[in-house]
CSV table of C-alpha atoms in Angstrom, one decimal:
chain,number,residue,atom,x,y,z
U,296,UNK,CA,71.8,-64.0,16.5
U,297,UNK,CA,72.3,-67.2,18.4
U,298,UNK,CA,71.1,-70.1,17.3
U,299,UNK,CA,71.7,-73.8,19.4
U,300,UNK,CA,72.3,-76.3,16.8
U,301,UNK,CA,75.4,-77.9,18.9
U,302,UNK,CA,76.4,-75.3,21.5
U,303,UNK,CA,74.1,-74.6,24.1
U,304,UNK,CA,74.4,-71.4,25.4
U,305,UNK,CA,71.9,-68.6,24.1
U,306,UNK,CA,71.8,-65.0,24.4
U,307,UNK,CA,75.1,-64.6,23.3
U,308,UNK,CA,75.6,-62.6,19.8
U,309,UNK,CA,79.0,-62.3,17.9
U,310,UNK,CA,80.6,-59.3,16.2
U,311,UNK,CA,83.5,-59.8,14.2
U,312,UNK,CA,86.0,-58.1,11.4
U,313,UNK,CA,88.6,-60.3,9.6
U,314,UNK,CA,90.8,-60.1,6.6
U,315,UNK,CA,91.0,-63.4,4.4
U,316,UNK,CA,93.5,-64.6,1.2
U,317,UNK,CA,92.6,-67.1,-0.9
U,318,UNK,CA,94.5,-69.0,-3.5
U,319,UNK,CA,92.9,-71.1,-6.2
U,320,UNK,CA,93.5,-74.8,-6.2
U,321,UNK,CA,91.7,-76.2,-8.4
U,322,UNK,CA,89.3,-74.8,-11.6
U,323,UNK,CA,87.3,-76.4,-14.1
U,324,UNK,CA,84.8,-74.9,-16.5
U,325,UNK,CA,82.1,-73.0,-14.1
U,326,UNK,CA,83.4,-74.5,-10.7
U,327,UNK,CA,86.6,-73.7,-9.1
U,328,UNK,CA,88.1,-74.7,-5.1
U,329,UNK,CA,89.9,-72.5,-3.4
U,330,UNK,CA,92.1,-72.3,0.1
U,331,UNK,CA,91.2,-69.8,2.2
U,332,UNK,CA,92.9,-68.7,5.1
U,333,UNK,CA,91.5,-65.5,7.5
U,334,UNK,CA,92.4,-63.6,10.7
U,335,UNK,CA,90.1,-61.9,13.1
U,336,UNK,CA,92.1,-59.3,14.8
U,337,UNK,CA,88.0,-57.9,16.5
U,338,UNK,CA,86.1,-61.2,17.4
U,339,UNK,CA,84.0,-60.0,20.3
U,340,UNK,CA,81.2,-62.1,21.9
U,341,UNK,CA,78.0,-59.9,23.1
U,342,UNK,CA,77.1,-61.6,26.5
U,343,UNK,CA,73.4,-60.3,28.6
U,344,UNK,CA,75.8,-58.4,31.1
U,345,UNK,CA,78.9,-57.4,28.8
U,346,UNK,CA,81.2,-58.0,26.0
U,347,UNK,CA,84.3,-60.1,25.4
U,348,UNK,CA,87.2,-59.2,23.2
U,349,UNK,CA,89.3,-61.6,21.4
U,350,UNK,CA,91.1,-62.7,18.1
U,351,UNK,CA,90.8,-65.6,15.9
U,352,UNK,CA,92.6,-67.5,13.6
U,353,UNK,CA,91.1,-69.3,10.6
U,354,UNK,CA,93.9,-71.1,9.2
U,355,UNK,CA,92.2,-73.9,7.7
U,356,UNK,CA,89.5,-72.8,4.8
U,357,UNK,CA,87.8,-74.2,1.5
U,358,UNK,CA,85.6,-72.0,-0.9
U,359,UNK,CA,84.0,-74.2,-3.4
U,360,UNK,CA,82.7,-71.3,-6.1
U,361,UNK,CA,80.3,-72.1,-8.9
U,362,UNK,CA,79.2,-69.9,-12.0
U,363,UNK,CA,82.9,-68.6,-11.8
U,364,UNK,CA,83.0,-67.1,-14.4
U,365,UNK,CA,80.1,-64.9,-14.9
U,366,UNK,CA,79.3,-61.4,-12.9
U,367,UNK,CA,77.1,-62.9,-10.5
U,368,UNK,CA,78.5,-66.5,-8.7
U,369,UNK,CA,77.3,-68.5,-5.7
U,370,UNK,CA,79.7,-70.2,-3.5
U,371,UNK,CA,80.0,-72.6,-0.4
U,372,UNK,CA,82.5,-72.3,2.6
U,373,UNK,CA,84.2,-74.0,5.2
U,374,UNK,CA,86.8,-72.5,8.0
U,375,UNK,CA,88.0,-73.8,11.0
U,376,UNK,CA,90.4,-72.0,13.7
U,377,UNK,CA,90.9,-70.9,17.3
U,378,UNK,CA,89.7,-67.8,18.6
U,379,UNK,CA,91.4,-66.3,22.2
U,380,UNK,CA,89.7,-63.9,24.1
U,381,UNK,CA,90.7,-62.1,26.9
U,382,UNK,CA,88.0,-64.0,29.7
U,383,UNK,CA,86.2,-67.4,28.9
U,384,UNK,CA,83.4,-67.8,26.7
U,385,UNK,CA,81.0,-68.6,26.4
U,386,UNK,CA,80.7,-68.0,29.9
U,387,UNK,CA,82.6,-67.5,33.3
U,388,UNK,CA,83.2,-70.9,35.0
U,389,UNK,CA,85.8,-72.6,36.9
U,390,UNK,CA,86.7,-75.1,33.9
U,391,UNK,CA,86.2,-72.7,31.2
U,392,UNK,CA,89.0,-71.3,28.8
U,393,UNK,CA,89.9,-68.3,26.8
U,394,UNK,CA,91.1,-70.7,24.2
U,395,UNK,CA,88.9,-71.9,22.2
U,396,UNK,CA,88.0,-73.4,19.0
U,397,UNK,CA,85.5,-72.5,16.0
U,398,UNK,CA,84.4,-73.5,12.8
U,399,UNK,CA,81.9,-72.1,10.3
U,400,UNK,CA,80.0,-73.3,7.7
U,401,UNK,CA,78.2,-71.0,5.0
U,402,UNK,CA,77.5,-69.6,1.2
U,403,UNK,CA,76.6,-67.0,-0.3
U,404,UNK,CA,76.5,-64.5,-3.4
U,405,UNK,CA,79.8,-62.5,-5.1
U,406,UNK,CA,79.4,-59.7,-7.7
U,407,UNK,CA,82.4,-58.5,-9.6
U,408,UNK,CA,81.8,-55.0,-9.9
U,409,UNK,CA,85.0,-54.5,-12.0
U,410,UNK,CA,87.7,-56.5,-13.4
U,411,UNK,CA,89.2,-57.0,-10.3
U,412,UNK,CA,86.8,-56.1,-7.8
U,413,UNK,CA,83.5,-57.8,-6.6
U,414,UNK,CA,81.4,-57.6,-3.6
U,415,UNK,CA,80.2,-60.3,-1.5
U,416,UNK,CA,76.8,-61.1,0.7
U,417,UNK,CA,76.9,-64.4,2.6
U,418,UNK,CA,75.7,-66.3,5.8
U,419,UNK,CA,77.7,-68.2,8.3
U,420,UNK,CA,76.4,-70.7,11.1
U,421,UNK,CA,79.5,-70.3,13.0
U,422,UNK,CA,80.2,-72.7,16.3
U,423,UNK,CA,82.7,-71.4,19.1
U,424,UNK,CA,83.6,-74.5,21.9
U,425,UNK,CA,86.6,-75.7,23.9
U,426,UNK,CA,86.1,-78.9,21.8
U,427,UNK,CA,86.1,-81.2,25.4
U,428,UNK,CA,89.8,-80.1,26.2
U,429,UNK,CA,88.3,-79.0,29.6
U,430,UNK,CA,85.3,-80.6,31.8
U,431,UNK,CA,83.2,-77.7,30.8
U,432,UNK,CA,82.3,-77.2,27.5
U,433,UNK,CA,78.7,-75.5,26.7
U,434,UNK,CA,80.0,-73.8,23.3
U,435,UNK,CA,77.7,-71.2,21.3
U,436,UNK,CA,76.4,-71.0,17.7
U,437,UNK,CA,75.7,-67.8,16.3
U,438,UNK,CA,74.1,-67.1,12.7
U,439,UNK,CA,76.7,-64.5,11.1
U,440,UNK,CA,75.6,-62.3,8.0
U,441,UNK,CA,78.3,-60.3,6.2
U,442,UNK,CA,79.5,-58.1,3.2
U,443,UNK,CA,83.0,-58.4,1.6
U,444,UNK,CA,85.0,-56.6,-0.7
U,445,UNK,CA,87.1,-58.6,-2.7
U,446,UNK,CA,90.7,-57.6,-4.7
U,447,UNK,CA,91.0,-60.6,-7.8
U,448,UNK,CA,94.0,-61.4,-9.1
């Protein structure tokens, strides 16, 4: 679903699957932080006429979880990475690039359905843009909903 918060292109929707590891930094009593790091290897942007493939990186992450310790936890979450595709996005210009960078910003709900196993809902407002490396640089924001399955250590 696109949204134009910063970017300013619309009509565009995102599809993606990723993997992610996190490691534990920090933890106090109900609140822990956590460095997260993900890879896309299917990040595809829905244009009106047709599709784009690409893969992102997502090297750069922070999960801030609260109520950690209980079945049912909230958390907040920050990534930032690069994504290439195989044609520019957001759209086909001149100045445009398949290189490009993104960052997403979001929360959401984890239930540990076992000992080591829990399930996660969440929402990401998640911005794609050249970040001005190029003359042309209309970006899009896309509201991203997903489910997770999670292996705990």
């Amino acid at each position: 679903m696109t949204a134009t918060l910063i970017g300013v292109e619309t009509d565009r929707r995102f599809a993606l699957v990723g993997f992610s590891y996190s490691y534990s930094c920090w933890a106090w009593s109900s609140v822990s932080l956590r460095y997260t790091a993900g890879v896309m290897p299917a990040a595809i942007l829905i244009e009106p006429s047709h599709s784009v493939y690409g893969v992102g990186v997502t090297p750069v992450g922070f999960t801030l979880d609260f109520s950690r310790r209980h079945r049912l936890d909230t958390f907040v979450e920050f990534d930032g990475g690069i994504i290439a595709s195989t044609e520019p996005i957001p759209e086909r210009h001149p100045d445009a690039t398949g290189l490009n960078f993104l960052f997403d910003l979001g929360g959401g709900i984890r239930w540990k359905v076992g000992p080591r196993r829990a399930v996660t809902l969440g929402y990401k407002f998640l911005h794609i843009s050249n970040a001005f490396t190029t003359s042309f640089n209309p970006g899009v924001d896309n509201n991203v909903f997903y489910v997770g399955y999670s292996f705990l250590r």
